[in-house]
Coordinates of C-alpha atoms in Angstrom, one line a residue:
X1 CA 0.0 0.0 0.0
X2 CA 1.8 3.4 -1.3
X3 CA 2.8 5.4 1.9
X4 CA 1.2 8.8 2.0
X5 CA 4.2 11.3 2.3
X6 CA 6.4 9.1 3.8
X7 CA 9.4 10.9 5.2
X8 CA 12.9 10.6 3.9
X9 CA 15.3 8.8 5.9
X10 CA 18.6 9.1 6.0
X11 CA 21.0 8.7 3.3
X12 CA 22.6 6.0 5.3
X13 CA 19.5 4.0 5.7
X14 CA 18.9 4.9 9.2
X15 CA 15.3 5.7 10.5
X16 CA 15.4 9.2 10.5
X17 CA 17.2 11.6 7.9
X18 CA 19.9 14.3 7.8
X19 CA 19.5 17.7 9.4
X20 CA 19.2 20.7 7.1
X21 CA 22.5 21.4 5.5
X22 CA 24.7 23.9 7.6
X23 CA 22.5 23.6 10.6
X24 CA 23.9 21.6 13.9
X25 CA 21.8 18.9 15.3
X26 CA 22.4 20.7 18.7
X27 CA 20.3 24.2 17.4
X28 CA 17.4 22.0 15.9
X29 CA 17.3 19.8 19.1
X30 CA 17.4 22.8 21.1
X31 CA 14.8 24.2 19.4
X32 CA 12.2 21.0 19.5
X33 CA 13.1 21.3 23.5
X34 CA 11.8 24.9 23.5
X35 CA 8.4 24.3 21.0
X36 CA 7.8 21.1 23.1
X37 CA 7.7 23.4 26.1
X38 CA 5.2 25.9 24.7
X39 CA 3.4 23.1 23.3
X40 CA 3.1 21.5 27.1
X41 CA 2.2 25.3 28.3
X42 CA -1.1 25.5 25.8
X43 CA -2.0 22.3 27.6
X44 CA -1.4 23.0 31.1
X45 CA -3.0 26.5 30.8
X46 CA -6.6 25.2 28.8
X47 CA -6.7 22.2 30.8
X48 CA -6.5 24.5 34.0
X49 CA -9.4 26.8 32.5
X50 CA -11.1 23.8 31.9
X51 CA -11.4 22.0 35.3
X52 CA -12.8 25.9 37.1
X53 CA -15.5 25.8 34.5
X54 CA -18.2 24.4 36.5
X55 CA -17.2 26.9 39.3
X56 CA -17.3 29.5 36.9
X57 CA -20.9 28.6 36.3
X58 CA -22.0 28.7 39.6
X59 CA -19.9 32.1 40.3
X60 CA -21.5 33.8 37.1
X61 CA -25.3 32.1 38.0
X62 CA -25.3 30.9 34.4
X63 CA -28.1 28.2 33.5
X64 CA -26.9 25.3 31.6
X65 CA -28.1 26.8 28.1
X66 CA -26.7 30.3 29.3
X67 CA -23.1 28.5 29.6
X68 CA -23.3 26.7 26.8
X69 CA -23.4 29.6 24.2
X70 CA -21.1 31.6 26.6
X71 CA -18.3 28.6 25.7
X72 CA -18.8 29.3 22.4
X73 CA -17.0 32.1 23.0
X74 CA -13.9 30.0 23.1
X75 CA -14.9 28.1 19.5
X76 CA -15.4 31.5 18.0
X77 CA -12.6 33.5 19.2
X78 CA -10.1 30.7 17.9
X79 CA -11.7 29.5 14.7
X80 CA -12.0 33.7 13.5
X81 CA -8.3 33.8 14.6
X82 CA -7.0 30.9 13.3
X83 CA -6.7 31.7 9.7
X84 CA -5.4 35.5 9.9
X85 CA -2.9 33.7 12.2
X86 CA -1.3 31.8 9.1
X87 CA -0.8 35.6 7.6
X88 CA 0.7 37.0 10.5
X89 CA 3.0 34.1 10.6
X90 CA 3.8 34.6 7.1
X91 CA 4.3 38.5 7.4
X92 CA 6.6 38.4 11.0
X93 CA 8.1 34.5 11.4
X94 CA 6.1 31.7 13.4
X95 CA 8.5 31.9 16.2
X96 CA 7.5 35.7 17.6
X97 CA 3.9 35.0 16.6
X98 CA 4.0 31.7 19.0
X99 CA 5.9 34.2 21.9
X100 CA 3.3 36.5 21.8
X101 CA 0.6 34.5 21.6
X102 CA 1.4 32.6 24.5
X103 CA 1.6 35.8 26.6
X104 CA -1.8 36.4 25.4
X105 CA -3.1 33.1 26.3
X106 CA -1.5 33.3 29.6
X107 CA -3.2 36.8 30.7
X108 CA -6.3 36.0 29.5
X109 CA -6.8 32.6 30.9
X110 CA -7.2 35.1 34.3
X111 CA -10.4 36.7 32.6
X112 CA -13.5 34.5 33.0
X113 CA -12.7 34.4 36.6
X114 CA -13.4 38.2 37.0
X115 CA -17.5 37.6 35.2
X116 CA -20.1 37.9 37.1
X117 CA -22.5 37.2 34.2
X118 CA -23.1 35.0 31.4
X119 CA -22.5 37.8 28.6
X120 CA -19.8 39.2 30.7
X121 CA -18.2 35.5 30.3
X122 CA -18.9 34.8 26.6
X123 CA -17.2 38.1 25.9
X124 CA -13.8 37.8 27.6
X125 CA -14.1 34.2 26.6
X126 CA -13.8 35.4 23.0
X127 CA -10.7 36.6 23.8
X128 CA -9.3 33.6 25.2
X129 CA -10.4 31.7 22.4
X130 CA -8.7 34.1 19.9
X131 CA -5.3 34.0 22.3
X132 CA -6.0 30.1 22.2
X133 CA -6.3 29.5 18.1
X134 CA -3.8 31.7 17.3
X135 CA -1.0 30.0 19.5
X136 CA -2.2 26.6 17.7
X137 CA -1.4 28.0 14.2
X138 CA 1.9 29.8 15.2
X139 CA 3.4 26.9 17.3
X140 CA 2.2 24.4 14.7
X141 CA 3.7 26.0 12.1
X142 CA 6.5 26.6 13.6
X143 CA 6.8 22.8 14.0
X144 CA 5.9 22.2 10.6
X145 CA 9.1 24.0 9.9
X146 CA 11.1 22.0 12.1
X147 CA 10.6 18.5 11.1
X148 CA 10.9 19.6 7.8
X149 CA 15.0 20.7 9.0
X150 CA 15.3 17.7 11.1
X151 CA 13.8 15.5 8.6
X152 CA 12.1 13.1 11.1
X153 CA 8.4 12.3 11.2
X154 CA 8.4 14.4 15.2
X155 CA 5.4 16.2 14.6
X156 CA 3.6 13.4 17.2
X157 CA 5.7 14.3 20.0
X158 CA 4.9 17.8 20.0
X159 CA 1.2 17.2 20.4
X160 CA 2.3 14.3 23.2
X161 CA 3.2 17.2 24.9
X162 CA 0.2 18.6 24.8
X163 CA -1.5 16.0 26.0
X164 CA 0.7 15.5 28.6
X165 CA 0.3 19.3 29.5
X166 CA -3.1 18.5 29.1
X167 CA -3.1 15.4 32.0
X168 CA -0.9 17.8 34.6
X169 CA -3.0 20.9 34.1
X170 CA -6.0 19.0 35.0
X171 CA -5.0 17.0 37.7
X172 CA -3.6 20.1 39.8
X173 CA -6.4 22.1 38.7
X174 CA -8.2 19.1 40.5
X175 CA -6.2 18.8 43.8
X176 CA -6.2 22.8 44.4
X177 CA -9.9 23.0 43.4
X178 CA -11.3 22.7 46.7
X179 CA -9.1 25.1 48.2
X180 CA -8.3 28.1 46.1
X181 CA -10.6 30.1 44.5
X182 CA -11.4 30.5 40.3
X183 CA -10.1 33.6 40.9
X184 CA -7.0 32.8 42.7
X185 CA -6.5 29.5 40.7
X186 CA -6.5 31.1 37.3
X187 CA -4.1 34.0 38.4
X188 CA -1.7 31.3 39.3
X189 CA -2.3 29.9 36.2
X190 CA -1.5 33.7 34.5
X191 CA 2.1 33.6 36.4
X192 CA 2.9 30.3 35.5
X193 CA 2.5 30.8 31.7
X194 CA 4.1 35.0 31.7
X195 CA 6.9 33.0 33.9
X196 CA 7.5 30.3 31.1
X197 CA 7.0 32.5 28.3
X198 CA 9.7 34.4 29.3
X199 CA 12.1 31.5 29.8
X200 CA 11.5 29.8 27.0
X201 CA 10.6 32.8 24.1
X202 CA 14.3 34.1 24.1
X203 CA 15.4 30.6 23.1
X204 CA 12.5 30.3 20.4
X205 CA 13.0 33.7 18.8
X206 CA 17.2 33.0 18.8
X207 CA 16.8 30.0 17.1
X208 CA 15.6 29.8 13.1
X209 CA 14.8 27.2 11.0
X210 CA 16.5 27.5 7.3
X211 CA 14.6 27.2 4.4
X212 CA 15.2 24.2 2.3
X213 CA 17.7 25.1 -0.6
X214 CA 16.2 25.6 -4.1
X215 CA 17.2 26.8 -7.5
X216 CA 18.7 30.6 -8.0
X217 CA 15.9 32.7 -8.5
X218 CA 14.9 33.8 -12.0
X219 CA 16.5 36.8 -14.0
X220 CA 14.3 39.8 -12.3
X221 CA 12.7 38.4 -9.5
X222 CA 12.6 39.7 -6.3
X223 CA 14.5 38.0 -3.5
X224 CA 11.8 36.6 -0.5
X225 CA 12.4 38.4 2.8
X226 CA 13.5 36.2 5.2
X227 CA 11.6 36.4 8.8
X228 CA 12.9 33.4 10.7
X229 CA 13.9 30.9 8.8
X230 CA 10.9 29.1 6.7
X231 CA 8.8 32.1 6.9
X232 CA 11.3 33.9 4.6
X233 CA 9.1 32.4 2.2
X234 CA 7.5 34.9 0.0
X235 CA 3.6 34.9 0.3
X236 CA 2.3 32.9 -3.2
X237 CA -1.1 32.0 -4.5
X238 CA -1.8 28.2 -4.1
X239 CA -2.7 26.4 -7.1
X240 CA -6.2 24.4 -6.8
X241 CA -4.8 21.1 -6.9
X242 CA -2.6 22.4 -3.6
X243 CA -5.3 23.8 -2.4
X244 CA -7.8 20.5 -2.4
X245 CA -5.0 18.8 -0.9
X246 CA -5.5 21.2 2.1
X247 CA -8.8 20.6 2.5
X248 CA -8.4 16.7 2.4
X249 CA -5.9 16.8 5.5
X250 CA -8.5 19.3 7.4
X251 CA -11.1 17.2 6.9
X252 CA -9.5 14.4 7.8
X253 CA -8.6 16.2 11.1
X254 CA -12.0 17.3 11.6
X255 CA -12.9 13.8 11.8
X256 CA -10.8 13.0 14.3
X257 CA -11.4 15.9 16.3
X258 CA -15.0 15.5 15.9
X259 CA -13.9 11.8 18.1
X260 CA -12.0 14.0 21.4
X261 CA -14.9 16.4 21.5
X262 CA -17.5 13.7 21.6
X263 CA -15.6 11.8 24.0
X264 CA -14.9 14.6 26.5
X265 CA -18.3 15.7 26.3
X266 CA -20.3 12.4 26.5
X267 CA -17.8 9.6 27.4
X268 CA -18.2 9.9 31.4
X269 CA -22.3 10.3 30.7
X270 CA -22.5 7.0 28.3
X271 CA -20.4 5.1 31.7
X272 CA -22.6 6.0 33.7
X273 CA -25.5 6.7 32.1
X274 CA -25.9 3.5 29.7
X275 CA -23.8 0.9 32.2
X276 CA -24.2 2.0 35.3
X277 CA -20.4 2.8 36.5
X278 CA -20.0 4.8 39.2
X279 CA -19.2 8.6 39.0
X280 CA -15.0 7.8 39.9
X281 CA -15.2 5.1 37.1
X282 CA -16.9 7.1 34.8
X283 CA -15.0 10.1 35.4
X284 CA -11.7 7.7 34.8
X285 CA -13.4 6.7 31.1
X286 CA -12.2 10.3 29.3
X287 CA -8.6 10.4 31.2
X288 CA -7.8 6.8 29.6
X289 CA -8.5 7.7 26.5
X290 CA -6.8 11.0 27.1
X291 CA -3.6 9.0 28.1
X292 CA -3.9 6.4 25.4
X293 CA -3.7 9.6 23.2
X294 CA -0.6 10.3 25.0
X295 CA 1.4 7.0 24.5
X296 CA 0.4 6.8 21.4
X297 CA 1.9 10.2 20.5
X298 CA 4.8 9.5 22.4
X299 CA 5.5 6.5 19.9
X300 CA 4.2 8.4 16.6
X301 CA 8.1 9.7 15.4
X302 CA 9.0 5.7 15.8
X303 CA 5.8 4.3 14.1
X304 CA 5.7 7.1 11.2
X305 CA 9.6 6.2 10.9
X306 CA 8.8 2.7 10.3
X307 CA 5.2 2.8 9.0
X308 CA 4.8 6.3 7.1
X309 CA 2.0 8.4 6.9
X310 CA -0.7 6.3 5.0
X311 CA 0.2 3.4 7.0
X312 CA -0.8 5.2 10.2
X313 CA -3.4 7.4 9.3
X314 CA -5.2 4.4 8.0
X315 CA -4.6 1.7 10.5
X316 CA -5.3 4.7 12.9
X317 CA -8.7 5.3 11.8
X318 CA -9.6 1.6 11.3
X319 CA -8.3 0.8 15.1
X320 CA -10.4 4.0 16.5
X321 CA -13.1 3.0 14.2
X322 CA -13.2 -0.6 15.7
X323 CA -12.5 0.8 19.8
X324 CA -15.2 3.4 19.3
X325 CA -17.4 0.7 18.5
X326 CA -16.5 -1.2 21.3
X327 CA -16.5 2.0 23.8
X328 CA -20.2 2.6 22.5
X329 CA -21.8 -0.7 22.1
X330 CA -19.9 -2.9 24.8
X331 CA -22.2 -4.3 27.5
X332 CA -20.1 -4.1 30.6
X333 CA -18.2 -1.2 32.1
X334 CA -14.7 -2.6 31.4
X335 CA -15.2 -3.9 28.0
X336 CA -16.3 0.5 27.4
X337 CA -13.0 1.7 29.0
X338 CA -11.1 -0.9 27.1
X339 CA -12.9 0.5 23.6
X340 CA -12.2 4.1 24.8
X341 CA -8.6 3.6 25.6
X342 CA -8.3 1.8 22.0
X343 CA -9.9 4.5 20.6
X344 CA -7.3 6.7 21.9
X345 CA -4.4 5.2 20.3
X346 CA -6.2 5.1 17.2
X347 CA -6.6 8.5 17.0
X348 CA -3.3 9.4 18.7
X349 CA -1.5 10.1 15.4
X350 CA -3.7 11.3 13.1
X351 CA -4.8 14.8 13.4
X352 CA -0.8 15.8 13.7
X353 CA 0.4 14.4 10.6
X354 CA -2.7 15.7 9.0
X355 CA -1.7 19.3 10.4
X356 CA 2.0 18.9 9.3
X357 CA 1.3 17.7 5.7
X358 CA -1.1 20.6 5.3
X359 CA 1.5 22.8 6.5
X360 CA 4.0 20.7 4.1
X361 CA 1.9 21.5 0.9
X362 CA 1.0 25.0 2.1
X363 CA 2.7 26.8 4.6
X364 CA 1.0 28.5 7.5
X365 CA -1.7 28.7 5.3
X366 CA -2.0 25.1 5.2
X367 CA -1.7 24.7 8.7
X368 CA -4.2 27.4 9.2
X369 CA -7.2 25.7 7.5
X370 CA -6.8 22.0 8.5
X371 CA -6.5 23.5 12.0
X372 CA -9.7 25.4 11.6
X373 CA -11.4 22.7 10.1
X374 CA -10.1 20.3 12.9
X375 CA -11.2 23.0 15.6
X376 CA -14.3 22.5 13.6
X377 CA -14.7 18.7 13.9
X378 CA -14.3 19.3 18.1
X379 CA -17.2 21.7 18.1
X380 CA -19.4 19.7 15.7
X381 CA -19.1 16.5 17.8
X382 CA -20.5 17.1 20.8
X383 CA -23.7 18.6 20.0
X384 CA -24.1 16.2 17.1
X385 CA -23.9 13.2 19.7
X386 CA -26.5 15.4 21.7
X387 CA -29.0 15.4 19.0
X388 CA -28.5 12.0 18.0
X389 CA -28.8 10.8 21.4
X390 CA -32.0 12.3 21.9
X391 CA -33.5 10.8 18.4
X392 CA -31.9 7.4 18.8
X393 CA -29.8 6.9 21.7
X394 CA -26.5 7.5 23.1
X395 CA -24.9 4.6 22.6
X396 CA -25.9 4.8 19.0
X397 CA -24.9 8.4 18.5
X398 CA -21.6 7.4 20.0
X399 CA -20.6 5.0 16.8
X400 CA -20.8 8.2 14.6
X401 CA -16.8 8.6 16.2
X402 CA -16.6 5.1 14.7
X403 CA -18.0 6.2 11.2
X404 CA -15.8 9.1 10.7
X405 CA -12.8 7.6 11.9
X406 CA -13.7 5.2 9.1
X407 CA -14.3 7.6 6.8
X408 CA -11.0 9.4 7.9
X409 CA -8.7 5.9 6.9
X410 CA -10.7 5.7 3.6
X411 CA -10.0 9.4 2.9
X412 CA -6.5 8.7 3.5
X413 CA -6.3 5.6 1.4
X414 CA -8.1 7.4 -1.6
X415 CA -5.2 10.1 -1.5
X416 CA -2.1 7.9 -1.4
X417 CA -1.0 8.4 -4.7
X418 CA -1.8 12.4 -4.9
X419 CA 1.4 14.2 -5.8
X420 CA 2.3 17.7 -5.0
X421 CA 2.7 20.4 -8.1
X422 CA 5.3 19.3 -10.7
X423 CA 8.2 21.7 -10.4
X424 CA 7.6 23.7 -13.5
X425 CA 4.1 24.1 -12.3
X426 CA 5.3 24.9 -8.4
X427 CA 8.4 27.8 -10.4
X428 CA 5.0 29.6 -11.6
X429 CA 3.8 30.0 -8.5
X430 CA 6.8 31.0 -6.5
X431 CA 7.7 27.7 -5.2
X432 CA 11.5 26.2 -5.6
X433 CA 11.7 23.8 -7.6
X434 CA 13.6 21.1 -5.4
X435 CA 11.5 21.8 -2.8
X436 CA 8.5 20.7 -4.8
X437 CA 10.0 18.2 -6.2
X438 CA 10.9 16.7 -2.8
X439 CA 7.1 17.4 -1.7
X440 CA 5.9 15.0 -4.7
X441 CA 8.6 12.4 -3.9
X442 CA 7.5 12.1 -0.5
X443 CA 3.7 12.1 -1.2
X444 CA 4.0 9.2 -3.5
X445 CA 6.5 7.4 -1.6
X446 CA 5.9 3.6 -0.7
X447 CA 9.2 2.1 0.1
X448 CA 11.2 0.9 2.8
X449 CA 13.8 2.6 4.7
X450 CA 16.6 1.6 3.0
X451 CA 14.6 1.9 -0.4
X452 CA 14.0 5.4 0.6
X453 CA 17.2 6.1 0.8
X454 CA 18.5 4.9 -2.5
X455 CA 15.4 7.2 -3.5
X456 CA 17.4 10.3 -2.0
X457 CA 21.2 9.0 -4.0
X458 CA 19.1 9.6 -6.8
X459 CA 17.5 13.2 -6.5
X460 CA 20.6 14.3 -4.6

């Protein structure tokens, strides 16, 4: 089965390939130390927000409707920023973007707390949201950039630290619930992320990621601006063909977001709801599938390495497909955890090398729209399952995961022999002609690791 934009390995026939020419292994690593901190941070700090929520109900006297639209706040701020994000990245570098952004998210996770009303919450949650999405785009992009320098499938790990982030953030947020205020809590939360930012920004706006090296340019054209590193790119138009490619990675990221939102939203009613568990058992249904998530990001780089990117995005889907459908339709409690924690390492790899091939083919841009359309998939889930549940049932409503997680492998397998712009087409359009020529390679790539390598002998 051709591998979806397999990654090169090294010309040696190792797993992983060479840096970026002229750049130490030392600065890149260095660098992946510093985005995996910020990517840890944007988990720590919404998984903090997160936990306070039902305080911040009771503090702001919201009914449940009333709170509901006031979280879409959140949704809307970050799905509005998400795409002008992908042009400020393009315009002043990924890496100062990220920095400031993760100021932004930091002071206004400290917001909600300070509501004393539902609109009063919906508005400075709009805020957060935007402070949220844009730190999304930036920091993905700026990872993007980096496993394209390192030339190793590490996009996973990044979002392992998320998760991770993710799991710590809410289990302090848990133990110091009882005895600090929302207030207090999220304040806390405000010094903890200015205080990181500040350690860790310095390092990301040192370090730069080089663009990959192309042909001269043509007689008369302009020379791109360089920003920091990959963003010297100069702004282009995509071609349509790049452009549906886009799309196909979002969408499949929307449906495996569409999976995490239903989970976290209905996975701890459907345990206890539908079989009975009790609340600490039902409550423990979401964080297994939240670490399965995070092993299974944890060993995406080695699996991608070995596998490539059809490979795991299709036996991704078709394991979460076949967990979720265990999760929803099991008869006993412990069959349902088992189904959700399988569901979890399905899913574990797939919405970040859907991100980082979008950002492959488009920059960004590209990482932009299949993180807007993702963002999308988490929003549409959980009221989806709500309506379903109420027509059918939940456990029913539940298998949809299953369906699109399906639908995400199919999606996957249909566009394993898609290919990139041919270079003559990509020189129209502003794009070097190696770099698209590499882009093609890799999409259509279905070869073992030391095949792979011969593969790069022959281009280099």
């Amino acid at each position: 089965m051709p591998n979806l934009n397999k990654l090169r390995t090294a010309i040696s026939g190792g797993h992983g390939g060479d840096p970026a020419d002229g750049v130490p292994l030392s600065s890149l690593t260095r660098l992946r130390v510093t985005l995996t901190v910020f990517f840890a941070l944007d988990g720590f700090l919404f998984a903090g927000w997160v936990v306070r929520i039902p305080a911040i109900k009771q503090q702001t006297g919201a009914s449940a409707s009333d709170l509901g639209l006031a979280l879409l706040g959140v949704s809307a701020g970050a799905v509005v920023t998400m795409m002008f994000t992908g042009r400020m990245c393009r315009r002043f570098g990924s890496h100062p973007v990220t920095v400031v952004s993760s100021a932004l998210l930091a002071l206004s996770i400290a917001l909600p707390a300070q509501t004393h009303s539902a609109p009063a919450l919906g508005l400075v949650l709009l805020v957060f949201g935007a402070a949220y999405g844009s730190l999304n785009v930036s920091m993905n992009s700026a990872a993007v950039d980096l496993v394209a320098a390192m030339r190793r499938p590490v996009m996973s790990s990044f979002h392992a630290a998320f998760s991770l982030g993710g799991m710590v953030g809410a289990g302090l947020g848990g133990l110091v619930a009882g005895g600090l205020s929302p207030s207090a809590h999220l304040l806390a939360l405000t010094g903890v992320g200015l205080v990181v930012t500040a350690l860790a920004g310095p390092s990301l706006l040192r370090h730069t990621v080089p663009t990959a090296p192309g042909p001269d340019p043509a007689p008369g054209a302009a020379p791109a601006r360089a920003k920091d590193g990959a963003e010297g790119k100069a702004p282009r138009r995509l071609d349509r063909r790049t452009r549906r490619l886009v799309v196909l990675f979002g969408v499949i990221a929307l449906c495996t977001a569409y999976g995490e939102g239903a989970l976290a939203d209905w996975g701890a009613l459907h345990l206890a709801q539908d079989l009975d568990a009790g609340a600490g058992l039902a409550a423990a249904g979401y964080s297994l599938f939240a670490l399965a998530m995070t092993v299974g990001r944890l060993s995406g780089t080695a699996l991608l390495e070995r596998l490539g990117q059809t490979r795991t995005l299709v036996a991704g889907g078709a394991v979460a497909a076949l967990g979720m459908l265990l999760g929803a339709l099991a008869p006993t409690t412990w069959l349902a955890l088992l189904g959700f924690a399988v569901t979890g390492l399905g899913l574990a790899n797939i919405f970040p090398v859907a991100v980082a091939r979008a950002g492959a083919l488009a920059g960004p841009s590209g990482v932009a729209a299949a993180s807007t359309l993702g963002y999308g998939g988490m929003l549409l889930g959980p009221p989806a399952i709500g309506f379903l549940a109420d027509w059918f049932s939940l456990p029913v409503a539940l298998t949809t995961v299953a369906l699109l997680a399906a639908a995400a492998a199919l999606i996957a397998y249909s566009a394993r022999n898609v290919s990139a712009p041919e270079p003559t087409s990509a020189a129209r359009t502003g794009v070097p002609a190696e770099g698209a020529r590499e882009v093609a390679t890799e999409i259509r790539a279905d070869v073992p690791a030391d095949a792979t390598a011969r593969t790069a002998h022959q281009e280099g």
